[in-house]
Coordinates of C-alpha atoms in Angstrom, one line a residue:
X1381 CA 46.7 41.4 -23.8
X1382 CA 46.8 39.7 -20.2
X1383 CA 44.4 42.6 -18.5
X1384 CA 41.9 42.3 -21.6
X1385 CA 41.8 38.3 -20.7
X1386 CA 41.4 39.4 -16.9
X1387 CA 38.9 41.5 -18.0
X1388 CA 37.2 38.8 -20.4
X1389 CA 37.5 36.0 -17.1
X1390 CA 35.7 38.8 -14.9
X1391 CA 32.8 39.4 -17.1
X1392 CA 32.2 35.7 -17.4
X1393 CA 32.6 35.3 -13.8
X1394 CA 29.5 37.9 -13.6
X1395 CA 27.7 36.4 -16.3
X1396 CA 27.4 32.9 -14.5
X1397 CA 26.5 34.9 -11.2
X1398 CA 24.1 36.7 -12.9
X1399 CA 22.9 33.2 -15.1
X1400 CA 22.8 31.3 -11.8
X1401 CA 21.1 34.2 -9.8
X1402 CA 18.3 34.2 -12.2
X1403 CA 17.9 30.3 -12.4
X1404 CA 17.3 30.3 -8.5
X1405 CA 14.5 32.6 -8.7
X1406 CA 12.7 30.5 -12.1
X1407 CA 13.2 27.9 -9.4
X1408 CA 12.3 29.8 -6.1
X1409 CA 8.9 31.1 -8.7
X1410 CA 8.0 27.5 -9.4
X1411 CA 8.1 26.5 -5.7
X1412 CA 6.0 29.5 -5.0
X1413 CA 4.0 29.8 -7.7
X1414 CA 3.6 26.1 -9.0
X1415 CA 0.4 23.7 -9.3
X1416 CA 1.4 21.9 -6.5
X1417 CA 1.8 24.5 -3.7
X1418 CA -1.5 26.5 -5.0
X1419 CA -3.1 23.2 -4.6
X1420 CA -2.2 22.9 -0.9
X1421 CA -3.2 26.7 -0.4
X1422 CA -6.5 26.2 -1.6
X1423 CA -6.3 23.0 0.8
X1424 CA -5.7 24.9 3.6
X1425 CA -7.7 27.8 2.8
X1426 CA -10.9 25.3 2.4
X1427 CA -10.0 23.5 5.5
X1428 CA -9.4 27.1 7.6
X1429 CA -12.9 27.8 6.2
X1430 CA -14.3 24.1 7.5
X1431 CA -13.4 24.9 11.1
X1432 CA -13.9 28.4 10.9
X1433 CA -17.7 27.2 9.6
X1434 CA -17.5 24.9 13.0
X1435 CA -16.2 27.7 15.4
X1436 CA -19.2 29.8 14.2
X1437 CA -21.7 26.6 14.7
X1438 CA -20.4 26.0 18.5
X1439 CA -22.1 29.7 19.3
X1440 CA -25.1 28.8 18.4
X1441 CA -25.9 25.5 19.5
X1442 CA -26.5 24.8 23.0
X1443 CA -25.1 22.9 25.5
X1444 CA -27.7 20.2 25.7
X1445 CA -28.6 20.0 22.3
X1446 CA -24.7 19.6 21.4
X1447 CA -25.3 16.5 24.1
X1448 CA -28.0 14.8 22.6
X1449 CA -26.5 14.8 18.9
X1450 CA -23.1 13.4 20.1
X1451 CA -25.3 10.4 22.3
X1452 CA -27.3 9.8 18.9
X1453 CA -24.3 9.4 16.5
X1454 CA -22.3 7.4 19.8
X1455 CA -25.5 5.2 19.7
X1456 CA -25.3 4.7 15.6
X1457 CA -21.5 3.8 15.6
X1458 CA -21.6 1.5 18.6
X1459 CA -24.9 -0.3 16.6
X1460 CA -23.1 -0.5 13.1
X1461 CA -20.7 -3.1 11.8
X1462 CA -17.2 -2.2 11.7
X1463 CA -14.1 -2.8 13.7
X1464 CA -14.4 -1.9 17.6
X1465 CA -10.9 0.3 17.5
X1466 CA -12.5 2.8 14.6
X1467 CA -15.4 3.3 16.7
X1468 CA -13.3 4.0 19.4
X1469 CA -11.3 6.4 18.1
X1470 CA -14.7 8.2 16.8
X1471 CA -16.2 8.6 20.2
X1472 CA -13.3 10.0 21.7
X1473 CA -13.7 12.5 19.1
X1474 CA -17.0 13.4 19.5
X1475 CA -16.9 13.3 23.2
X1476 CA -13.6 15.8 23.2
X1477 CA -15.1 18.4 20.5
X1478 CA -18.2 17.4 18.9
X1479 CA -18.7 20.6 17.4
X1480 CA -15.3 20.2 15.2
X1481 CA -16.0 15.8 15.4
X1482 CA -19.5 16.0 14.3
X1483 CA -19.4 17.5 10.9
X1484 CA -16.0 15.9 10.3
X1485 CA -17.6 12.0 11.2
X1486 CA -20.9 12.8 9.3
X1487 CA -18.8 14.3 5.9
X1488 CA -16.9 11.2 6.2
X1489 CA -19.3 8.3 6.6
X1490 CA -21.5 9.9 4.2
X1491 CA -18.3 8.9 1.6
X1492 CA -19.0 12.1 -0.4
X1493 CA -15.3 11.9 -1.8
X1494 CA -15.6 8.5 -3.5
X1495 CA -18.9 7.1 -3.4
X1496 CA -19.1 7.8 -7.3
X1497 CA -15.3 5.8 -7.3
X1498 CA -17.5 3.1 -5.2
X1499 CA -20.1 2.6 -7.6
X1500 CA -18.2 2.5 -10.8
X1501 CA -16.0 -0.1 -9.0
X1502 CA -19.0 -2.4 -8.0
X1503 CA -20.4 -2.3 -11.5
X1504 CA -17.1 -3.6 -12.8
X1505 CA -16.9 -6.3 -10.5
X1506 CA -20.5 -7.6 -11.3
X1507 CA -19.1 -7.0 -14.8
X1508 CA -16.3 -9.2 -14.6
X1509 CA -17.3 -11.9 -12.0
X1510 CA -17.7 -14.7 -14.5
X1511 CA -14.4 -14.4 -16.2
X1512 CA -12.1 -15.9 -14.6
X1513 CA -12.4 -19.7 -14.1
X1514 CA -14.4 -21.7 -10.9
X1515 CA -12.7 -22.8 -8.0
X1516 CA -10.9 -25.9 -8.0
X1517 CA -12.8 -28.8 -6.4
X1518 CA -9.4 -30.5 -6.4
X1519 CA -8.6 -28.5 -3.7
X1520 CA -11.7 -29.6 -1.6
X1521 CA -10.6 -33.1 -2.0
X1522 CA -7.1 -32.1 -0.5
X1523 CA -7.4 -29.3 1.4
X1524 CA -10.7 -28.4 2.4
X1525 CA -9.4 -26.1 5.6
X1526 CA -8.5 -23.8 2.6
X1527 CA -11.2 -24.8 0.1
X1528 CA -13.5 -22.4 2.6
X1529 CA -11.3 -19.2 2.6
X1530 CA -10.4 -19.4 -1.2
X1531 CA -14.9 -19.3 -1.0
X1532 CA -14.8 -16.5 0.8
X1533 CA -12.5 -14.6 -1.3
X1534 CA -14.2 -15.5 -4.4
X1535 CA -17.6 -14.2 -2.9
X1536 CA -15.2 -11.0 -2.0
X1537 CA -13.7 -10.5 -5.3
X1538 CA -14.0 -13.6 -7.4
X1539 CA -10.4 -14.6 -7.2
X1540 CA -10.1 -18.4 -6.8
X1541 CA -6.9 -20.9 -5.7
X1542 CA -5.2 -21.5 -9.6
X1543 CA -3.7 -24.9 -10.0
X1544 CA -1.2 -24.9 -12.9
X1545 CA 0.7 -22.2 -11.6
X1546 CA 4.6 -21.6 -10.9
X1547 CA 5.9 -19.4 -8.1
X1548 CA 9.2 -17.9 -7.8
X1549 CA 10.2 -15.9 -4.7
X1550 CA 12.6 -12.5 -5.2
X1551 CA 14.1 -11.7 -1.5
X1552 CA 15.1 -8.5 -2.6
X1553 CA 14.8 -5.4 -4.1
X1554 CA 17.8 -5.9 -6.3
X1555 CA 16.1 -9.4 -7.2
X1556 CA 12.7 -8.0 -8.1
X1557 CA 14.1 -5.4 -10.3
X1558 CA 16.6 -8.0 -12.3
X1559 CA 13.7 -10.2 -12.9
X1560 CA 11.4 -7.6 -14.1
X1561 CA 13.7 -6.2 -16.5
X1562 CA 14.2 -9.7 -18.0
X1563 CA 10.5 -10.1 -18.2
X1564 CA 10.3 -6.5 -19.1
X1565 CA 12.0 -7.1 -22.0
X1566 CA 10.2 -10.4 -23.3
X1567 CA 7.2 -8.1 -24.0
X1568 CA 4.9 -8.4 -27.3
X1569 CA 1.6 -7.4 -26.5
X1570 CA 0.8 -5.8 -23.3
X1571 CA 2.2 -4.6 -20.0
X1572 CA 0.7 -3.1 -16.8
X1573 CA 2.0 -1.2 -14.3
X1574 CA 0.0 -0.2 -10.6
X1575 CA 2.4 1.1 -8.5
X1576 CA 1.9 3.2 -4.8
X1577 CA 5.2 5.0 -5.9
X1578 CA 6.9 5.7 -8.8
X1579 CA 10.0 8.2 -8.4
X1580 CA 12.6 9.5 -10.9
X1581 CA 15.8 8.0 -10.6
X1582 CA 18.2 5.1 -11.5
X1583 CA 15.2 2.6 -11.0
X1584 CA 12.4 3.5 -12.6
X1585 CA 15.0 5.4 -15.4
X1586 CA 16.0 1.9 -16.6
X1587 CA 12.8 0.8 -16.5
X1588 CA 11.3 4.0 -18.6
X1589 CA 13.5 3.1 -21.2
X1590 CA 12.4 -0.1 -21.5
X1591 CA 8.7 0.8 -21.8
X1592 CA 9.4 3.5 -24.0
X1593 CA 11.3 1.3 -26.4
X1594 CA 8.3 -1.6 -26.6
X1595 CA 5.7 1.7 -26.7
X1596 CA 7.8 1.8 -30.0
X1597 CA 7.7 -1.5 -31.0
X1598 CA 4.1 -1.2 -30.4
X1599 CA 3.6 -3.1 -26.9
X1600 CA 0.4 -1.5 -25.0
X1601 CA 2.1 -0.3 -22.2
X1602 CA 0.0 1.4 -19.2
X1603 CA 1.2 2.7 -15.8
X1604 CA -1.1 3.8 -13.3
X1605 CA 0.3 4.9 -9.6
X1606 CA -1.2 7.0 -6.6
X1607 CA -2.0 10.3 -7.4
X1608 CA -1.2 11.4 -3.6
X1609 CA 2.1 10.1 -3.1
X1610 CA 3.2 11.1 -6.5
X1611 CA 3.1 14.5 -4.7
X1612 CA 6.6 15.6 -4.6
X1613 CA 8.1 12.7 -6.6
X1614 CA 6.7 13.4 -10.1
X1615 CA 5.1 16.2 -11.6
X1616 CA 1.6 16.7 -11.9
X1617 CA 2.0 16.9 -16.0
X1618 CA 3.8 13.4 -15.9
X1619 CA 1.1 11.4 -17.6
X1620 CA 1.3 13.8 -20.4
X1621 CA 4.7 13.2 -20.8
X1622 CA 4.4 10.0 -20.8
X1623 CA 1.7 9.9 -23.1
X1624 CA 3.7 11.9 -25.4
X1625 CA 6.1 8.8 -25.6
X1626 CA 3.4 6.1 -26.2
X1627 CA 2.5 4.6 -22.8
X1628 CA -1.0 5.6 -21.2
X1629 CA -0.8 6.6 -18.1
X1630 CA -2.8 7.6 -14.8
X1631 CA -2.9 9.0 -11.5
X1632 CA -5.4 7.3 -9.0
X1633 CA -6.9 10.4 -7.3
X1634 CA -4.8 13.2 -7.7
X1635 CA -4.4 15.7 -5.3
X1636 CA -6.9 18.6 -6.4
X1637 CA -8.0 21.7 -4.7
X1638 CA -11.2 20.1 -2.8
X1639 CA -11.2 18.6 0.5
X1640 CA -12.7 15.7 0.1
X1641 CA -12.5 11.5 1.7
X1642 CA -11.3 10.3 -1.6
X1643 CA -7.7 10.4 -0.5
X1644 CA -7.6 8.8 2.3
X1645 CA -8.1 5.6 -0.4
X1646 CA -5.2 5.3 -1.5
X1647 CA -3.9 2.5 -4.4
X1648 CA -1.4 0.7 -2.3
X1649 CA -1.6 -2.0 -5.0
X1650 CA 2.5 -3.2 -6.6
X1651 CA 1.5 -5.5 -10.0
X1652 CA 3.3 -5.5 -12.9
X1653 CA 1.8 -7.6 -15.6
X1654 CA 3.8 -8.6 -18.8
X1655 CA 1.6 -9.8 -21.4
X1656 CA -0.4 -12.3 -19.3
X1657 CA 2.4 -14.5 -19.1
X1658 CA 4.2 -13.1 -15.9
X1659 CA 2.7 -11.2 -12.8
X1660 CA 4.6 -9.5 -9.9
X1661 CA 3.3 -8.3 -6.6
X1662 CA 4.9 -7.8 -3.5
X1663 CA 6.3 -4.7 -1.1
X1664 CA 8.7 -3.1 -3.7
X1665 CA 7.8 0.1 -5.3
X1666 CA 9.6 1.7 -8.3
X1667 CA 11.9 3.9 -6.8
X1668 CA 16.0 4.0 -5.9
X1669 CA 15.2 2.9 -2.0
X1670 CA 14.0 0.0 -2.9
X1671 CA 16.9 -1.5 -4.8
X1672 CA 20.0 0.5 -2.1
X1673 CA 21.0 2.6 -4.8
X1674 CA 19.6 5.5 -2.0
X1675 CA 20.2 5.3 1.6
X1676 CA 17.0 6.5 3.5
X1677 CA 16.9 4.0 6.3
X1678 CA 19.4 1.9 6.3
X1679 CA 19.5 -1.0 4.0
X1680 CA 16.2 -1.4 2.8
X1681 CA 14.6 -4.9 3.1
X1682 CA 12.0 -6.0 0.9
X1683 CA 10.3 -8.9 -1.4
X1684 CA 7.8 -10.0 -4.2
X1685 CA 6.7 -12.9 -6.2
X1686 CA 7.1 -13.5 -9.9
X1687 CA 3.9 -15.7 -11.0
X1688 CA 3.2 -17.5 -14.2
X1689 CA 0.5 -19.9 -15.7
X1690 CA -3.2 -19.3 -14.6
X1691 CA -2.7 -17.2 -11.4
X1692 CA -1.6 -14.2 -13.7
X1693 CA -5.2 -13.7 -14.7
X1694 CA -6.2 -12.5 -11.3
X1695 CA -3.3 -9.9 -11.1
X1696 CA -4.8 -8.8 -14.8
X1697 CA -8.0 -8.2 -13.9
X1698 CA -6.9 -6.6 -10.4
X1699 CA -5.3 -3.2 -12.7
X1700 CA -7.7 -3.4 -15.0
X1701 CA -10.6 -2.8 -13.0
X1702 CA -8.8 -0.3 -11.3
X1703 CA -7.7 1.4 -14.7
X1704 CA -11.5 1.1 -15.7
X1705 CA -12.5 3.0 -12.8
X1706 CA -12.1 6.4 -14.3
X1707 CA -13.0 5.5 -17.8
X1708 CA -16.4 6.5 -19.5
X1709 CA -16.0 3.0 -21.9
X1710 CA -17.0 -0.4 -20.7
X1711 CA -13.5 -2.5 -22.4
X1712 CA -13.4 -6.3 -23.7
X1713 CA -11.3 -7.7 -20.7
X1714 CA -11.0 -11.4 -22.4
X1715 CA -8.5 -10.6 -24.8
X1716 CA -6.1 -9.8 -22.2
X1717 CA -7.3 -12.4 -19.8
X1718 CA -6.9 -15.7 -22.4
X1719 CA -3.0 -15.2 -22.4
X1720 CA -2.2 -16.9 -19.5
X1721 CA -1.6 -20.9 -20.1
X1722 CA -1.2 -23.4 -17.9
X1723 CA 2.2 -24.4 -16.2
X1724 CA 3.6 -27.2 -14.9
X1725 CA 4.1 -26.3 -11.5
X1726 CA 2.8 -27.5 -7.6
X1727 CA 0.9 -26.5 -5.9
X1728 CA -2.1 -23.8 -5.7
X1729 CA -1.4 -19.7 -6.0
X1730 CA -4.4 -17.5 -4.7
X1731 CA -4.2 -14.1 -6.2
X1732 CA -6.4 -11.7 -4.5
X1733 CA -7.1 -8.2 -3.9
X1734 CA -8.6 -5.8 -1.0
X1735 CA -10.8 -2.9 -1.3
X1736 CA -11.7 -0.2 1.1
X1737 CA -15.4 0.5 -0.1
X1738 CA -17.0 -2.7 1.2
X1739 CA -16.9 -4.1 4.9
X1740 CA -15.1 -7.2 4.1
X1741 CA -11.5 -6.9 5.1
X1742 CA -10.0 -9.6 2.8
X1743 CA -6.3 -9.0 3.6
X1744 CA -7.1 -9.1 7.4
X1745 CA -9.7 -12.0 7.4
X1746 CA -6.5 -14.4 5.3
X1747 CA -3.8 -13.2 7.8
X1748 CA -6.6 -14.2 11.1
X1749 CA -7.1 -17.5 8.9
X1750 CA -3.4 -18.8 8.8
X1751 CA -3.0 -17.7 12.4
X1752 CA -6.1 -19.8 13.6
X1753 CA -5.2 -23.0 11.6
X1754 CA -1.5 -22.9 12.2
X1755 CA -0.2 -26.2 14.0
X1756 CA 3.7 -25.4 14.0
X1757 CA 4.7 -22.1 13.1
X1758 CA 3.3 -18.3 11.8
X1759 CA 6.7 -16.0 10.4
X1760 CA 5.5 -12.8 9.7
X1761 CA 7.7 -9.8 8.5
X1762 CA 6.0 -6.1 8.4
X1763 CA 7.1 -2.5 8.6
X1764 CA 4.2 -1.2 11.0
X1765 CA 2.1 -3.2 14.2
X1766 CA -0.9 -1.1 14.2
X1767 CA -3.9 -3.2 15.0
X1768 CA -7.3 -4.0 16.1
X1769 CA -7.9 -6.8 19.3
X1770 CA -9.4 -9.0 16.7
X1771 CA -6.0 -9.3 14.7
X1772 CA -4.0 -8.5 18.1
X1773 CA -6.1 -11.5 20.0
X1774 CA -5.2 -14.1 16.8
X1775 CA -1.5 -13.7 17.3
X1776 CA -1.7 -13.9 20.7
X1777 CA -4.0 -16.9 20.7
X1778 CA -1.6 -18.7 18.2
X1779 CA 1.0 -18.3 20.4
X1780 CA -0.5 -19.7 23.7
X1781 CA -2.1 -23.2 22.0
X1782 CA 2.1 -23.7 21.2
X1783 CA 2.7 -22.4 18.3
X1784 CA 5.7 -20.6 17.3
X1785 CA 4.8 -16.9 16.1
X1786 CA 7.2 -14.5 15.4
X1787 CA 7.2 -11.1 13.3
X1788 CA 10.2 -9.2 12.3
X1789 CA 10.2 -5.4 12.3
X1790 CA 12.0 -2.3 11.4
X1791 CA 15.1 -1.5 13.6
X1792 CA 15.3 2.0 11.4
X1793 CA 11.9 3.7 11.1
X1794 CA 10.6 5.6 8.5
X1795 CA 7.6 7.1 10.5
X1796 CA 9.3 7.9 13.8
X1797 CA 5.7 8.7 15.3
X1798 CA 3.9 5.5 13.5
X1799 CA 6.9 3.6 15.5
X1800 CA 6.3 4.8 18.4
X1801 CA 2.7 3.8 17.9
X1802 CA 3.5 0.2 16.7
X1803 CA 6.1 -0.4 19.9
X1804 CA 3.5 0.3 22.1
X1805 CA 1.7 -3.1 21.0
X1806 CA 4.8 -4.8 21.6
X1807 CA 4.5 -5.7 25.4
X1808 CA 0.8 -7.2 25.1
X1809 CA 1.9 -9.3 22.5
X1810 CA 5.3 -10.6 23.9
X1811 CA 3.5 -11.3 27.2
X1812 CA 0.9 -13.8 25.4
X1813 CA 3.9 -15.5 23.7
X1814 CA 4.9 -13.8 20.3
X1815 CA 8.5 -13.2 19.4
X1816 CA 9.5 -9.9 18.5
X1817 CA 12.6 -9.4 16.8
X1818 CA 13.9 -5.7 15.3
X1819 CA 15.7 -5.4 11.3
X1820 CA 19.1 -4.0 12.9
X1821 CA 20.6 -3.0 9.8
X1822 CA 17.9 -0.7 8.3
X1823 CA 14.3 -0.6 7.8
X1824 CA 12.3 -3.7 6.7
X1825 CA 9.4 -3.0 4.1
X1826 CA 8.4 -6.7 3.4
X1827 CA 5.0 -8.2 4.1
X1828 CA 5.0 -11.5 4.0
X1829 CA 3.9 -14.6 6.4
X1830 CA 4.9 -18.2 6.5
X1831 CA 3.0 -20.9 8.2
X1832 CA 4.0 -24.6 8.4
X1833 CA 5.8 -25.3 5.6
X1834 CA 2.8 -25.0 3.0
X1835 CA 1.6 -22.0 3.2
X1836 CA 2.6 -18.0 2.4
X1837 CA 1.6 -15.1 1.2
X1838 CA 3.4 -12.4 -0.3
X1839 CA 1.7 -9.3 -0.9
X1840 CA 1.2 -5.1 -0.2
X1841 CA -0.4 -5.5 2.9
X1842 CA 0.9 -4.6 6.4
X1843 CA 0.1 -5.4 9.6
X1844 CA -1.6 -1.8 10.2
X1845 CA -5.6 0.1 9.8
X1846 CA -4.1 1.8 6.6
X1847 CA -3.5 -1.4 4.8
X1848 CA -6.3 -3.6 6.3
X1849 CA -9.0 -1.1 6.1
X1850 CA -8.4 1.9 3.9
X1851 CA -6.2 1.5 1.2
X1852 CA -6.5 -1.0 -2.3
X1853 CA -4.2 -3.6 -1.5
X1854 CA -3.3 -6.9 -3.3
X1855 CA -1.3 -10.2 -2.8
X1856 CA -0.9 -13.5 -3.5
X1857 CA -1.2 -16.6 -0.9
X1858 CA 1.1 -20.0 -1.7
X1859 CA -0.2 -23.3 -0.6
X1860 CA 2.5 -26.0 -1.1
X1861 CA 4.4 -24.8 -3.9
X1862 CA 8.2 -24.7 -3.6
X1863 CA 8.3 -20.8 -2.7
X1864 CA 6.3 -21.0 0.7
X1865 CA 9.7 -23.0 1.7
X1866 CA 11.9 -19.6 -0.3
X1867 CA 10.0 -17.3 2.0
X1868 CA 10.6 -19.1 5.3
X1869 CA 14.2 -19.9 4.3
X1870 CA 14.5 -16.1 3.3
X1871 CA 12.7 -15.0 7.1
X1872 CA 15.1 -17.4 9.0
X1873 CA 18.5 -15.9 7.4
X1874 CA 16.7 -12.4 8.1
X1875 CA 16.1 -13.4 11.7
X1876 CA 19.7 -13.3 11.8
X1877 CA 20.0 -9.9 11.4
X1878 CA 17.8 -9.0 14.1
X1879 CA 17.8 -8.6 17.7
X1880 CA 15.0 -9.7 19.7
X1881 CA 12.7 -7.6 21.6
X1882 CA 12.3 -8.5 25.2
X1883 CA 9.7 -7.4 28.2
X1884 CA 12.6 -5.6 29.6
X1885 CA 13.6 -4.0 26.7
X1886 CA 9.7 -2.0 26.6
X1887 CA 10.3 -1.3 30.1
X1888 CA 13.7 0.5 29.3
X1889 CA 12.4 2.3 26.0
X1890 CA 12.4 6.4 26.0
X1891 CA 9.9 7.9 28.1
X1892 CA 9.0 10.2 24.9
X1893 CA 8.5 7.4 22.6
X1894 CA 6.4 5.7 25.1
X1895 CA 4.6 8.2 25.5
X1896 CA 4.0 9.5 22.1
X1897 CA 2.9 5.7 21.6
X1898 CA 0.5 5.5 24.4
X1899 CA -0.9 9.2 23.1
X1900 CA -1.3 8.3 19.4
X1901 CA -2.7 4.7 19.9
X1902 CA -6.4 5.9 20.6
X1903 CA -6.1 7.4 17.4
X1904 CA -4.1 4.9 15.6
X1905 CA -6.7 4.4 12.9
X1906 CA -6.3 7.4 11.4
X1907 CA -2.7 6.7 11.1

């Protein structure tokens, strides 16, 4: 009896071997064989094909003729608007390997990959310019240095400075996620979701089952996220799965088989919109990082703003023109724009958005603005220092008329070489007076600055060329409501986790980095 249960014991042994032998190479077929890897070989069988194309042009064009095309396009980007560093980076190029530069800088200024995304967005705009309410001449009457840049951003986007709107600041991850649930849960009509990332896990798990619940109840629910980054995160069928539990769902330019500009616009955007009541926006994407329940970095720093009263409109209309993009329909927007009444709160909320299809560089431009009218102070948290002169000369300039600029970085990278990069900014700006002070206990992912006591801003955008010129971004600036004193408060008990950076310390820093920084910094636009 014994050897026939030894026996039995044996064969299930093999059994699981042979179960768990066979489940490794479903799984090895999948990662061989799936969407996503046949997508990237068809990538990089198109792209072997570009340069092969440009090998086989080189041959037959001569020498002088290969000149005189690389002066002419030199001469058209140093005659068109645009930042300085971009054109830069472009003629080094072309100058270096204008057979390979050439094609590449003419296939991407002629926007092939998303001039149609371009156009569809413009109409919308024009479409929905008049819906949200005129700018407040209150705020002319008492504060006309700001009365001009919420113009501007109105011309830009037609977002205006909201009186009758409340503020609260979340320092945290594990704030933002507490609050949204709560809010989450509150929900009878709509809510929106535009998020960079979206990643399976303890996060965005608890907040599935919320959605999936309301879908139920028969709350709109709509999530829309980057099609790009989903890449290795979700999998490509995921809308359909959602979909299949009641929530409509998108990707913003999914990764398909066609080289093409498109994705280097990405939707950077964070909003989460609960039935025009409650907005959020800020650094913090829907994944287990964000909230330490996963150790990538460190402990991850980051923040966002919960908004009520009228400012929610503009973070309403923000996803749904991007959710209209891609849809053959014109929609009513009013019925989700009306929900949104009036608080009693101090203060004025600007909620505003940046896109990378026109030449105004809204996020840039507000950031340059507080740094030029500062009198006391500009506290700035970001994750990456990658900019132009322009931006680079503001800080700088701040600084040297007395006033007290500091920024707090990452002490743990995520983007070893996009570090590197960023430190090599470091000395220019700490010899015209900015502070410099390193997150020592992890990586910080925050974006936020705070001026004088009455002004912040709280938003998606960095300090970097990828924010402030390619990607959809969105945020919201804070003049003289209680939270512009939560977000300094919150930077000045960060500050005390940080070490400062000194002259000496750039002097002493690896050769390697130092050097990968001063390599990559030409071409730090593409980064």
């Amino acid at each position: 009896m014994a050897e026939k249960n030894r026996e039995s014991q044996r064969e299930e042994k093999k059994s699981d071997a042979v179960l768990l032998l066979n489940k490794g190479k479903r799984g090895l077929g999948r990662l061989i064989f799936g969407r996503t890897t046949m997508v990237l070989a068809l990538l990089a069988v198109q792209t072997g094909l570009l340069f092969w194309g440009f090998i086989r042009l080189g041959e037959y064009l001569v020498y002088g003729g290969s000149l005189l095309l690389s002066l002419a396009v030199v001469l058209v980007l140093v005659n068109k608007p645009g930042s300085p560093a971009i054109k830069i980076t472009w003629i080094i190029l072309i100058m270096l390997a204008p057979v390979f530069a050439l094609p590449l800088y003419l296939f991407v200024d002629l926007e092939l990959g998303h001039r149609l995304a371009r156009n569809r967005l413009a109409g919308i705009q024009r479409q929905t310019a008049s819906l949200l309410p005129p700018p407040d001449e209150s705020l002319r009457r008492e504060a006309p240095h700001l009365a001009g840049l919420g113009e501007y951003v109105s011309r830009s986007g037609g977002y205006t400075f909201c009186r009758d709107s409340g503020a609260a600041y979340l320092p945290s991850g594990e704030a933002f996620f507490a609050e949204a649930l709560a809010r989450l849960e509150e929900a009878e009509r709509f809510i929106f979701l535009e998020y960079f990332i979206v990643e399976e896990g303890y996060m965005w798990g608890r907040i599935l089952s919320v959605l999936e619940r309301k879908a139920r109840a028969g709350v709109e629910v709509r999530l829309l996220y980057d099609g790009t980054c989903a890449v290795g995160r979700l999998p490509y069928q995921y809308p359909q799965k959602l979909e299949s539990l009641g929530i409509r769902c998108k990707m913003y330019a999914p990764l398909r088989p066609l080289v093409s500009t498109h994705y280097n616009n990405r939707d950077h955007r964070k909003i989460l919109v609960v039935d025009g009541k409650y907005a959020f926006t800020g650094g913090i994407n829907l994944a287990d990082e964000y909230i330490n329940r996963r150790s990538l970095h460190g402990h991850w720093k980051d923040t966002a703003v919960l908004l009520t009263g009228r400012a929610v409109r503009g973070f309403t209309l923000l996803f749904l023109q991007m959710w209209n993009v891609s849809e053959a329909q014109e929609m009513d927007y009013l019925p989700y724009l009306d929900t949104s009444g009036p608080v009693e709160a101090e203060g004025w909320v600007l909620p505003y958005g940046d896109i990378p299809f026109d030449r105004e560089r809204v996020g840039e431009l507000v950031y340059m603005d507080i740094l030029n009218r500062a009198v006391d102070y500009v506290h700035i948290t970001t994750p990456y220092l990658i900019i132009g002169s322009e931006l680079a000369a503001a800080l700088t300039f701040a600084a040297k008329r007395g006033v007290d600029v500091k920024l707090i970085l990452p002490g743990e990278p995520d983007k070893r070489t996009v570090f590197a990069v960023s430190r090599s900014y470091y000395r220019e700006l700490l010899e015209g007076g900015v502070e410099i002070y390193e997150y020592t206990p992890g990586f910080i992912h925050a974006k936020t600055f705070a001026s004088d006591g009455e002004t912040a801003v709280v938003g998606s955008i960095n300090l970097d060329y990828r924010s402030l010129y390619h990607h959809f971004e969105c945020a919201a600036l804070l003049y003289r409501c209680p939270a512009v004193g939560q977000v300094e408060e919150d930077f000045q008990k960060t500050l005390t986790q940080c070490s400062p950076v000194t002259i000496e310390d750039c002097k002493r820093d690896r050769p390697l980095r130092r050097f990968t920084g001063w390599l990559l910094r030409p071409l730090a636009p593409l980064l």
